[in-house]
PDB file of C-alpha atoms in Angstrom:
ATOM      1  CA  MET D   1     170.560 -43.614 -65.944  1.00  0.00           C
ATOM      2  CA  PRO D   2     168.265 -40.897 -67.378  1.00  0.00           C
ATOM      3  CA  PRO D   3     169.600 -38.863 -70.307  1.00  0.00           C
ATOM      4  CA  ALA D   4     171.406 -35.624 -69.518  1.00  0.00           C
ATOM      5  CA  LYS D   5     169.162 -32.565 -69.395  1.00  0.00           C
ATOM      6  CA  THR D   6     169.563 -30.096 -72.253  1.00  0.00           C
ATOM      7  CA  ALA D   7     168.256 -26.688 -73.285  1.00  0.00           C
ATOM      8  CA  ASP D   8     167.729 -24.504 -76.362  1.00  0.00           C
ATOM      9  CA  LEU D   9     167.865 -20.826 -75.383  1.00  0.00           C
ATOM     10  CA  HIS D  10     167.259 -19.113 -78.738  1.00  0.00           C
ATOM     11  CA  LEU D  11     163.825 -19.719 -80.261  1.00  0.00           C
ATOM     12  CA  HIS D  12     161.327 -17.587 -82.187  1.00  0.00           C
ATOM     13  CA  THR D  13     157.557 -17.677 -82.641  1.00  0.00           C
ATOM     14  CA  PHE D  14     155.090 -15.800 -84.808  1.00  0.00           C
ATOM     15  CA  TYR D  15     155.207 -13.005 -82.229  1.00  0.00           C
ATOM     16  CA  SER D  16     158.307 -11.945 -84.133  1.00  0.00           C
ATOM     17  CA  ASP D  17     159.700 -13.474 -87.324  1.00  0.00           C
ATOM     18  CA  GLY D  18     159.050 -17.147 -86.687  1.00  0.00           C
ATOM     19  CA  THR D  19     156.147 -19.088 -88.169  1.00  0.00           C
ATOM     20  CA  ASP D  20     155.181 -21.327 -85.231  1.00  0.00           C
ATOM     21  CA  ALA D  21     152.737 -20.566 -82.431  1.00  0.00           C
ATOM     22  CA  PRO D  22     154.276 -20.514 -78.929  1.00  0.00           C
ATOM     23  CA  GLU D  23     152.422 -23.725 -78.031  1.00  0.00           C
ATOM     24  CA  ARG D  24     153.862 -25.398 -81.132  1.00  0.00           C
ATOM     25  CA  VAL D  25     157.388 -24.392 -80.134  1.00  0.00           C
ATOM     26  CA  VAL D  26     156.818 -26.035 -76.745  1.00  0.00           C
ATOM     27  CA  GLU D  27     155.490 -29.147 -78.472  1.00  0.00           C
ATOM     28  CA  LEU D  28     158.566 -29.328 -80.692  1.00  0.00           C
ATOM     29  CA  ALA D  29     160.841 -28.786 -77.696  1.00  0.00           C
ATOM     30  CA  LYS D  30     159.211 -31.705 -75.896  1.00  0.00           C
ATOM     31  CA  ALA D  31     159.620 -33.892 -78.975  1.00  0.00           C
ATOM     32  CA  ALA D  32     163.295 -32.914 -79.107  1.00  0.00           C
ATOM     33  CA  GLY D  33     163.804 -34.048 -75.516  1.00  0.00           C
ATOM     34  CA  LEU D  34     164.615 -30.594 -74.151  1.00  0.00           C
ATOM     35  CA  SER D  35     164.304 -29.791 -70.441  1.00  0.00           C
ATOM     36  CA  ALA D  36     164.421 -25.996 -70.780  1.00  0.00           C
ATOM     37  CA  ILE D  37     163.856 -23.416 -73.497  1.00  0.00           C
ATOM     38  CA  ALA D  38     163.863 -19.660 -73.933  1.00  0.00           C
ATOM     39  CA  ILE D  39     161.598 -18.007 -76.464  1.00  0.00           C
ATOM     40  CA  THR D  40     163.592 -14.962 -77.592  1.00  0.00           C
ATOM     41  CA  ASP D  41     161.357 -13.093 -79.995  1.00  0.00           C
ATOM     42  CA  HIS D  42     162.694  -9.855 -81.446  1.00  0.00           C
ATOM     43  CA  ASP D  43     161.743  -6.893 -79.256  1.00  0.00           C
ATOM     44  CA  ASN D  44     158.633  -8.754 -78.096  1.00  0.00           C
ATOM     45  CA  THR D  45     157.731 -10.679 -74.933  1.00  0.00           C
ATOM     46  CA  GLU D  46     154.118 -11.659 -75.648  1.00  0.00           C
ATOM     47  CA  ALA D  47     154.786 -15.315 -76.465  1.00  0.00           C
ATOM     48  CA  TYR D  48     155.811 -16.085 -72.879  1.00  0.00           C
ATOM     49  CA  ALA D  49     152.307 -15.833 -71.390  1.00  0.00           C
ATOM     50  CA  VAL D  50     150.958 -18.091 -74.144  1.00  0.00           C
ATOM     51  CA  ALA D  51     153.745 -20.665 -73.951  1.00  0.00           C
ATOM     52  CA  GLU D  52     154.090 -20.869 -70.181  1.00  0.00           C
ATOM     53  CA  PRO D  53     150.971 -22.974 -69.461  1.00  0.00           C
ATOM     54  CA  ALA D  54     151.846 -25.326 -72.324  1.00  0.00           C
ATOM     55  CA  ALA D  55     155.417 -25.671 -71.048  1.00  0.00           C
ATOM     56  CA  ARG D  56     154.264 -26.312 -67.483  1.00  0.00           C
ATOM     57  CA  GLN D  57     151.907 -29.030 -68.694  1.00  0.00           C
ATOM     58  CA  VAL D  58     154.747 -30.991 -70.298  1.00  0.00           C
ATOM     59  CA  SER D  59     157.318 -30.216 -67.570  1.00  0.00           C
ATOM     60  CA  ILE D  60     159.538 -27.966 -69.690  1.00  0.00           C
ATOM     61  CA  GLU D  61     161.177 -25.015 -67.973  1.00  0.00           C
ATOM     62  CA  LEU D  62     160.392 -21.813 -69.871  1.00  0.00           C
ATOM     63  CA  ILE D  63     162.963 -19.093 -69.269  1.00  0.00           C
ATOM     64  CA  PRO D  64     161.892 -15.480 -69.851  1.00  0.00           C
ATOM     65  CA  GLY D  65     163.820 -14.280 -72.890  1.00  0.00           C
ATOM     66  CA  ILE D  66     164.046 -11.680 -75.627  1.00  0.00           C
ATOM     67  CA  GLU D  67     166.321 -10.707 -78.530  1.00  0.00           C
ATOM     68  CA  MET D  68     166.905  -6.958 -78.778  1.00  0.00           C
ATOM     69  CA  SER D  69     168.370  -4.931 -81.622  1.00  0.00           C
ATOM     70  CA  ALA D  70     171.200  -2.402 -81.467  1.00  0.00           C
ATOM     71  CA  SER D  71     173.781  -0.851 -83.801  1.00  0.00           C
ATOM     72  CA  ALA D  72     177.542  -0.382 -83.465  1.00  0.00           C
ATOM     73  CA  GLN D  73     179.757   1.258 -86.082  1.00  0.00           C
ATOM     74  CA  GLY D  74     177.215   0.549 -88.800  1.00  0.00           C
ATOM     75  CA  GLN D  75     176.782  -3.102 -87.818  1.00  0.00           C
ATOM     76  CA  GLU D  76     173.564  -4.607 -86.504  1.00  0.00           C
ATOM     77  CA  VAL D  77     174.031  -6.159 -83.079  1.00  0.00           C
ATOM     78  CA  HIS D  78     171.584  -8.499 -81.360  1.00  0.00           C
ATOM     79  CA  VAL D  79     171.596  -8.889 -77.586  1.00  0.00           C
ATOM     80  CA  LEU D  80     169.678 -11.661 -75.871  1.00  0.00           C
ATOM     81  CA  GLY D  81     168.140 -11.003 -72.473  1.00  0.00           C
ATOM     82  CA  LEU D  82     167.528 -14.080 -70.300  1.00  0.00           C
ATOM     83  CA  PHE D  83     165.765 -14.333 -66.929  1.00  0.00           C
ATOM     84  CA  LEU D  84     164.614 -10.706 -67.153  1.00  0.00           C
ATOM     85  CA  ASP D  85     161.514  -9.070 -65.682  1.00  0.00           C
ATOM     86  CA  PHE D  86     159.120  -8.350 -68.544  1.00  0.00           C
ATOM     87  CA  GLY D  87     157.197  -5.857 -66.407  1.00  0.00           C
ATOM     88  CA  HIS D  88     160.167  -3.532 -65.837  1.00  0.00           C
ATOM     89  CA  PRO D  89     158.732  -0.117 -66.868  1.00  0.00           C
ATOM     90  CA  PRO D  90     161.742   1.174 -68.875  1.00  0.00           C
ATOM     91  CA  LEU D  91     161.834  -2.127 -70.773  1.00  0.00           C
ATOM     92  CA  VAL D  92     158.119  -1.894 -71.552  1.00  0.00           C
ATOM     93  CA  ALA D  93     158.555   1.684 -72.766  1.00  0.00           C
ATOM     94  CA  HIS D  94     161.520   0.751 -74.957  1.00  0.00           C
ATOM     95  CA  LEU D  95     159.690  -2.158 -76.572  1.00  0.00           C
ATOM     96  CA  THR D  96     156.665   0.022 -77.321  1.00  0.00           C
ATOM     97  CA  GLU D  97     158.876   2.532 -79.122  1.00  0.00           C
ATOM     98  CA  GLN D  98     160.802  -0.227 -80.883  1.00  0.00           C
ATOM     99  CA  GLN D  99     157.599  -1.694 -82.282  1.00  0.00           C
ATOM    100  CA  ALA D 100     156.760   1.674 -83.825  1.00  0.00           C
ATOM    101  CA  ARG D 101     160.324   2.025 -85.110  1.00  0.00           C
ATOM    102  CA  ARG D 102     160.119  -1.354 -86.815  1.00  0.00           C
ATOM    103  CA  VAL D 103     156.978  -0.321 -88.699  1.00  0.00           C
ATOM    104  CA  ARG D 104     158.777   2.804 -89.922  1.00  0.00           C
ATOM    105  CA  ARG D 105     161.712   0.583 -90.871  1.00  0.00           C
ATOM    106  CA  VAL D 106     159.524  -1.567 -93.140  1.00  0.00           C
ATOM    107  CA  HIS D 107     158.316   1.508 -95.020  1.00  0.00           C
ATOM    108  CA  GLU D 108     161.925   2.627 -95.485  1.00  0.00           C
ATOM    109  CA  MET D 109     163.014  -0.829 -96.675  1.00  0.00           C
ATOM    110  CA  VAL D 110     160.195  -0.890 -99.224  1.00  0.00           C
ATOM    111  CA  ARG D 111     161.182   2.588-100.404  1.00  0.00           C
ATOM    112  CA  ARG D 112     164.831   1.576-100.850  1.00  0.00           C
ATOM    113  CA  LEU D 113     163.872  -1.603-102.679  1.00  0.00           C
ATOM    114  CA  SER D 114     161.701   0.402-105.070  1.00  0.00           C
ATOM    115  CA  GLU D 115     164.803   2.335-106.109  1.00  0.00           C
ATOM    116  CA  VAL D 116     166.286  -0.893-107.520  1.00  0.00           C
ATOM    117  CA  GLY D 117     163.081  -1.939-109.268  1.00  0.00           C
ATOM    118  CA  VAL D 118     161.558  -4.120-106.566  1.00  0.00           C
ATOM    119  CA  ARG D 119     157.875  -3.240-106.153  1.00  0.00           C
ATOM    120  CA  ILE D 120     156.285  -4.578-102.988  1.00  0.00           C
ATOM    121  CA  SER D 121     153.862  -3.067-100.506  1.00  0.00           C
ATOM    122  CA  ALA D 122     154.663  -2.190 -96.900  1.00  0.00           C
ATOM    123  CA  GLU D 123     151.041  -2.924 -96.062  1.00  0.00           C
ATOM    124  CA  GLU D 124     151.420  -6.489 -97.361  1.00  0.00           C
ATOM    125  CA  VAL D 125     154.530  -7.000 -95.227  1.00  0.00           C
ATOM    126  CA  LEU D 126     152.770  -5.676 -92.119  1.00  0.00           C
ATOM    127  CA  GLU D 127     149.724  -7.845 -92.774  1.00  0.00           C
ATOM    128  CA  LEU D 128     151.973 -10.905 -92.976  1.00  0.00           C
ATOM    129  CA  ALA D 129     153.607 -10.000 -89.654  1.00  0.00           C
ATOM    130  CA  GLY D 130     150.187  -9.825 -87.980  1.00  0.00           C
ATOM    131  CA  VAL D 131     150.517  -9.720 -84.189  1.00  0.00           C
ATOM    132  CA  GLY D 132     154.259 -10.216 -84.382  1.00  0.00           C
ATOM    133  CA  THR D 133     157.238  -7.892 -84.425  1.00  0.00           C
ATOM    134  CA  VAL D 134     157.813  -7.124 -88.093  1.00  0.00           C
ATOM    135  CA  GLY D 135     161.286  -7.792 -89.482  1.00  0.00           C
ATOM    136  CA  ARG D 136     163.369  -8.640 -92.523  1.00  0.00           C
ATOM    137  CA  PRO D 137     162.116 -12.244 -92.789  1.00  0.00           C
ATOM    138  CA  HIS D 138     158.608 -10.911 -93.409  1.00  0.00           C
ATOM    139  CA  VAL D 139     159.958  -8.774 -96.249  1.00  0.00           C
ATOM    140  CA  ALA D 140     161.813 -11.830 -97.567  1.00  0.00           C
ATOM    141  CA  ARG D 141     158.627 -13.891 -97.641  1.00  0.00           C
ATOM    142  CA  ILE D 142     156.841 -11.179 -99.640  1.00  0.00           C
ATOM    143  CA  LEU D 143     159.783 -11.011-102.078  1.00  0.00           C
ATOM    144  CA  LEU D 144     159.497 -14.775-102.512  1.00  0.00           C
ATOM    145  CA  LYS D 145     155.738 -14.562-103.012  1.00  0.00           C
ATOM    146  CA  HIS D 146     156.156 -12.048-105.834  1.00  0.00           C
ATOM    147  CA  GLY D 147     158.938 -13.938-107.558  1.00  0.00           C
ATOM    148  CA  TYR D 148     161.835 -11.570-106.924  1.00  0.00           C
ATOM    149  CA  ILE D 149     163.808 -14.408-105.327  1.00  0.00           C
ATOM    150  CA  ASN D 150     163.822 -18.205-105.456  1.00  0.00           C
ATOM    151  CA  SER D 151     164.629 -18.823-101.789  1.00  0.00           C
ATOM    152  CA  LEU D 152     164.544 -16.945 -98.495  1.00  0.00           C
ATOM    153  CA  SER D 153     168.323 -17.065 -98.237  1.00  0.00           C
ATOM    154  CA  GLU D 154     168.551 -15.303-101.603  1.00  0.00           C
ATOM    155  CA  ALA D 155     166.548 -12.399-100.158  1.00  0.00           C
ATOM    156  CA  PHE D 156     169.259 -11.737 -97.575  1.00  0.00           C
ATOM    157  CA  ALA D 157     172.100 -12.310-100.043  1.00  0.00           C
ATOM    158  CA  LYS D 158     170.639 -10.063-102.722  1.00  0.00           C
ATOM    159  CA  TYR D 159     168.384  -7.478-101.080  1.00  0.00           C
ATOM    160  CA  LEU D 160     168.253  -7.478 -97.269  1.00  0.00           C
ATOM    161  CA  GLY D 161     171.778  -8.179 -95.995  1.00  0.00           C
ATOM    162  CA  PRO D 162     173.874  -5.391 -94.431  1.00  0.00           C
ATOM    163  CA  THR D 163     175.555  -4.490 -97.742  1.00  0.00           C
ATOM    164  CA  ASN D 164     172.413  -4.760 -99.867  1.00  0.00           C
ATOM    165  CA  PRO D 165     170.064  -2.046-101.156  1.00  0.00           C
ATOM    166  CA  GLY D 166     167.094  -2.890 -98.932  1.00  0.00           C
ATOM    167  CA  PHE D 167     168.948  -3.065 -95.627  1.00  0.00           C
ATOM    168  CA  VAL D 168     167.860  -0.772 -92.793  1.00  0.00           C
ATOM    169  CA  PRO D 169     169.272  -1.363 -89.276  1.00  0.00           C
ATOM    170  CA  GLY D 170     166.810  -2.713 -86.750  1.00  0.00           C
ATOM    171  CA  SER D 171     167.602  -0.094 -84.127  1.00  0.00           C
ATOM    172  CA  PRO D 172     169.954   2.895 -83.802  1.00  0.00           C
ATOM    173  CA  MET D 173     170.415   2.148 -80.095  1.00  0.00           C
ATOM    174  CA  PRO D 174     174.021   1.518 -79.016  1.00  0.00           C
ATOM    175  CA  PRO D 175     174.566  -1.949 -77.536  1.00  0.00           C
ATOM    176  CA  GLU D 176     175.617  -0.516 -74.182  1.00  0.00           C
ATOM    177  CA  ARG D 177     172.142   0.976 -73.756  1.00  0.00           C
ATOM    178  CA  ILE D 178     170.477  -2.341 -74.490  1.00  0.00           C
ATOM    179  CA  ILE D 179     172.874  -4.167 -72.154  1.00  0.00           C
ATOM    180  CA  ARG D 180     172.090  -1.679 -69.385  1.00  0.00           C
ATOM    181  CA  LEU D 181     168.354  -2.011 -69.969  1.00  0.00           C
ATOM    182  CA  ILE D 182     168.522  -5.803 -69.647  1.00  0.00           C
ATOM    183  CA  LEU D 183     170.625  -5.525 -66.491  1.00  0.00           C
ATOM    184  CA  GLU D 184     168.187  -3.054 -64.961  1.00  0.00           C
ATOM    185  CA  ALA D 185     165.360  -5.505 -65.737  1.00  0.00           C
ATOM    186  CA  GLY D 186     167.203  -8.165 -63.733  1.00  0.00           C
ATOM    187  CA  GLY D 187     168.287 -10.152 -66.779  1.00  0.00           C
ATOM    188  CA  VAL D 188     171.471 -11.615 -68.211  1.00  0.00           C
ATOM    189  CA  PRO D 189     172.668  -9.727 -71.332  1.00  0.00           C
ATOM    190  CA  VAL D 190     174.139 -12.154 -73.866  1.00  0.00           C
ATOM    191  CA  LEU D 191     175.684 -11.288 -77.230  1.00  0.00           C
ATOM    192  CA  ALA D 192     173.832 -13.314 -79.868  1.00  0.00           C
ATOM    193  CA  HIS D 193     175.573 -15.150 -82.750  1.00  0.00           C
ATOM    194  CA  PRO D 194     178.931 -13.306 -82.469  1.00  0.00           C
ATOM    195  CA  VAL D 195     180.085 -14.748 -85.800  1.00  0.00           C
ATOM    196  CA  TYR D 196     177.930 -12.121 -87.525  1.00  0.00           C
ATOM    197  CA  LEU D 197     180.128  -9.342 -86.138  1.00  0.00           C
ATOM    198  CA  GLN D 198     183.392  -8.341 -87.747  1.00  0.00           C
ATOM    199  CA  GLY D 199     186.020  -9.221 -85.181  1.00  0.00           C
ATOM    200  CA  ASP D 200     186.222  -9.924 -81.471  1.00  0.00           C
ATOM    201  CA  ALA D 201     187.001  -6.333 -80.475  1.00  0.00           C
ATOM    202  CA  PHE D 202     183.267  -5.725 -80.183  1.00  0.00           C
ATOM    203  CA  ILE D 203     182.961  -8.513 -77.620  1.00  0.00           C
ATOM    204  CA  ASP D 204     185.684  -6.981 -75.479  1.00  0.00           C
ATOM    205  CA  ALA D 205     184.053  -3.558 -75.704  1.00  0.00           C
ATOM    206  CA  PHE D 206     180.584  -4.852 -74.850  1.00  0.00           C
ATOM    207  CA  THR D 207     181.995  -6.792 -71.888  1.00  0.00           C
ATOM    208  CA  ARG D 208     183.378  -3.558 -70.469  1.00  0.00           C
ATOM    209  CA  GLU D 209     179.839  -2.175 -70.743  1.00  0.00           C
ATOM    210  CA  GLY D 210     178.339  -5.017 -68.699  1.00  0.00           C
ATOM    211  CA  LEU D 211     177.825  -7.876 -71.169  1.00  0.00           C
ATOM    212  CA  ALA D 212     177.539 -11.056 -69.085  1.00  0.00           C
ATOM    213  CA  GLY D 213     177.248 -13.860 -71.626  1.00  0.00           C
ATOM    214  CA  LEU D 214     178.206 -15.046 -75.099  1.00  0.00           C
ATOM    215  CA  GLU D 215     176.151 -17.248 -77.423  1.00  0.00           C
ATOM    216  CA  VAL D 216     178.970 -19.691 -78.043  1.00  0.00           C
ATOM    217  CA  TYR D 217     176.748 -22.450 -79.440  1.00  0.00           C
ATOM    218  CA  HIS D 218     174.656 -21.343 -82.419  1.00  0.00           C
ATOM    219  CA  SER D 219     173.394 -22.961 -85.586  1.00  0.00           C
ATOM    220  CA  SER D 220     175.594 -20.709 -87.738  1.00  0.00           C
ATOM    221  CA  HIS D 221     178.830 -21.505 -85.846  1.00  0.00           C
ATOM    222  CA  THR D 222     181.206 -24.109 -87.227  1.00  0.00           C
ATOM    223  CA  PRO D 223     182.953 -26.438 -84.759  1.00  0.00           C
ATOM    224  CA  GLU D 224     186.090 -24.325 -85.133  1.00  0.00           C
ATOM    225  CA  GLN D 225     184.140 -21.158 -84.363  1.00  0.00           C
ATOM    226  CA  VAL D 226     182.551 -22.793 -81.340  1.00  0.00           C
ATOM    227  CA  ARG D 227     185.995 -23.594 -79.969  1.00  0.00           C
ATOM    228  CA  HIS D 228     187.102 -20.046 -80.687  1.00  0.00           C
ATOM    229  CA  TYR D 229     184.164 -18.485 -78.847  1.00  0.00           C
ATOM    230  CA  GLU D 230     184.576 -20.895 -75.950  1.00  0.00           C
ATOM    231  CA  GLY D 231     188.063 -19.449 -75.597  1.00  0.00           C
ATOM    232  CA  VAL D 232     186.790 -15.874 -75.859  1.00  0.00           C
ATOM    233  CA  ALA D 233     184.170 -16.540 -73.180  1.00  0.00           C
ATOM    234  CA  ASP D 234     186.777 -18.085 -70.888  1.00  0.00           C
ATOM    235  CA  ARG D 235     189.171 -15.167 -71.412  1.00  0.00           C
ATOM    236  CA  LEU D 236     186.514 -12.553 -70.657  1.00  0.00           C
ATOM    237  CA  LYS D 237     184.807 -14.622 -67.931  1.00  0.00           C
ATOM    238  CA  LEU D 238     181.512 -14.573 -69.831  1.00  0.00           C
ATOM    239  CA  LEU D 239     178.703 -17.061 -69.298  1.00  0.00           C
ATOM    240  CA  LYS D 240     178.293 -19.504 -72.186  1.00  0.00           C
ATOM    241  CA  THR D 241     174.918 -20.116 -73.761  1.00  0.00           C
ATOM    242  CA  GLY D 242     173.428 -21.156 -77.071  1.00  0.00           C
ATOM    243  CA  GLY D 243     170.517 -22.339 -79.141  1.00  0.00           C
ATOM    244  CA  SER D 244     169.216 -23.219 -82.550  1.00  0.00           C
ATOM    245  CA  ASP D 245     167.787 -19.771 -83.434  1.00  0.00           C
ATOM    246  CA  SER D 246     164.848 -21.656 -84.902  1.00  0.00           C
ATOM    247  CA  HIS D 247     162.299 -19.594 -86.839  1.00  0.00           C
ATOM    248  CA  GLY D 248     160.074 -22.414 -88.065  1.00  0.00           C
ATOM    249  CA  ASP D 249     159.637 -22.019 -91.820  1.00  0.00           C
ATOM    250  CA  SER D 250     160.447 -18.311 -91.850  1.00  0.00           C
ATOM    251  CA  LYS D 251     164.197 -18.729 -92.226  1.00  0.00           C
ATOM    252  CA  GLU D 252     166.093 -21.583 -93.790  1.00  0.00           C
ATOM    253  CA  GLY D 253     167.610 -22.676 -90.522  1.00  0.00           C
ATOM    254  CA  LEU D 254     167.569 -25.509 -88.052  1.00  0.00           C
ATOM    255  CA  PRO D 255     164.589 -26.904 -86.129  1.00  0.00           C
ATOM    256  CA  VAL D 256     163.914 -26.549 -82.419  1.00  0.00           C
ATOM    257  CA  GLY D 257     166.516 -28.476 -80.455  1.00  0.00           C
ATOM    258  CA  ALA D 258     169.000 -28.796 -83.311  1.00  0.00           C
ATOM    259  CA  VAL D 259     171.479 -27.007 -81.055  1.00  0.00           C
ATOM    260  CA  LYS D 260     171.337 -28.302 -77.488  1.00  0.00           C
ATOM    261  CA  ILE D 261     173.357 -27.018 -74.585  1.00  0.00           C
ATOM    262  CA  PRO D 262     173.950 -28.761 -71.248  1.00  0.00           C
ATOM    263  CA  TYR D 263     171.444 -27.808 -68.560  1.00  0.00           C
ATOM    264  CA  GLU D 264     174.406 -26.871 -66.347  1.00  0.00           C
ATOM    265  CA  LEU D 265     174.733 -23.701 -68.426  1.00  0.00           C
ATOM    266  CA  VAL D 266     171.144 -22.765 -67.529  1.00  0.00           C
ATOM    267  CA  GLU D 267     172.002 -23.236 -63.868  1.00  0.00           C
ATOM    268  CA  SER D 268     175.021 -20.950 -64.287  1.00  0.00           C
ATOM    269  CA  LEU D 269     172.802 -18.247 -65.786  1.00  0.00           C
ATOM    270  CA  ARG D 270     170.313 -18.562 -62.926  1.00  0.00           C
ATOM    271  CA  GLN D 271     173.067 -18.385 -60.326  1.00  0.00           C
ATOM    272  CA  TRP D 272     174.441 -15.248 -61.987  1.00  0.00           C
ATOM    273  CA  THR D 273     171.044 -13.540 -61.748  1.00  0.00           C
ATOM    274  CA  SER D 274     170.666 -14.433 -58.074  1.00  0.00           C
ATOM    275  CA  ARG D 275     174.078 -12.913 -57.333  1.00  0.00           C
ATOM    276  CA  ASN D 276     173.578  -9.749 -59.353  1.00  0.00           C
ATOM    277  CA  ARG D 277     169.983  -8.714 -58.618  1.00  0.00           C
TER     278      ARG D 277
END
């Protein structure tokens, strides 16, 4: 009997804050025995066209995906979009503006860090990001380079986390707007890593606004938290999904395929899109 098919639906490349090329992510997914993946770069869809031929060559299903930023009551919220149409004009317009907003965000982060004695250059951060969507991990890598921290995790604990001096939200957009945008683009809006939010009330509220899925299985969730979010998803009739949230060497996290979900969950997502388009 062949092994059960599995998927990892939360992966990043150097088109956002990961360090691996899209083709390398596909290669790692094949080595991990995955049948399907979603590259979910932050506010960026460019990796798909690069990864798709590589995925087709090794018989891996590549699901169109993205991770989009929002803010709610001062908290940063990330919403995954799966199976969406990248050519949807309002989505394209939003991503263009978000790219510009992220550049402005880096300048503001550098300014705030300078007020606590941390001297780095926004230009150096942007150069590191290259073709990718610039984000906090790029700032963290520059902090590490200049000796302000001893590890990437220390950057978020000391300077870049939500309560730290260098934190600037990724987007002022309310989650309901991002959820609506994903729905209009034919995709499934999924709340990413819910453990990062303070309380389940947000999940209930977002569900009323059209949220369709919950990232139950994530590298930052303990087994107890997984069971909790399975219950939340069942109560709210949300689709369950998950992934490793791999960033290569950019974040101190897990590799591609470290979190695997049953392929049946991919089929449930696809069926939802066919019913709701």
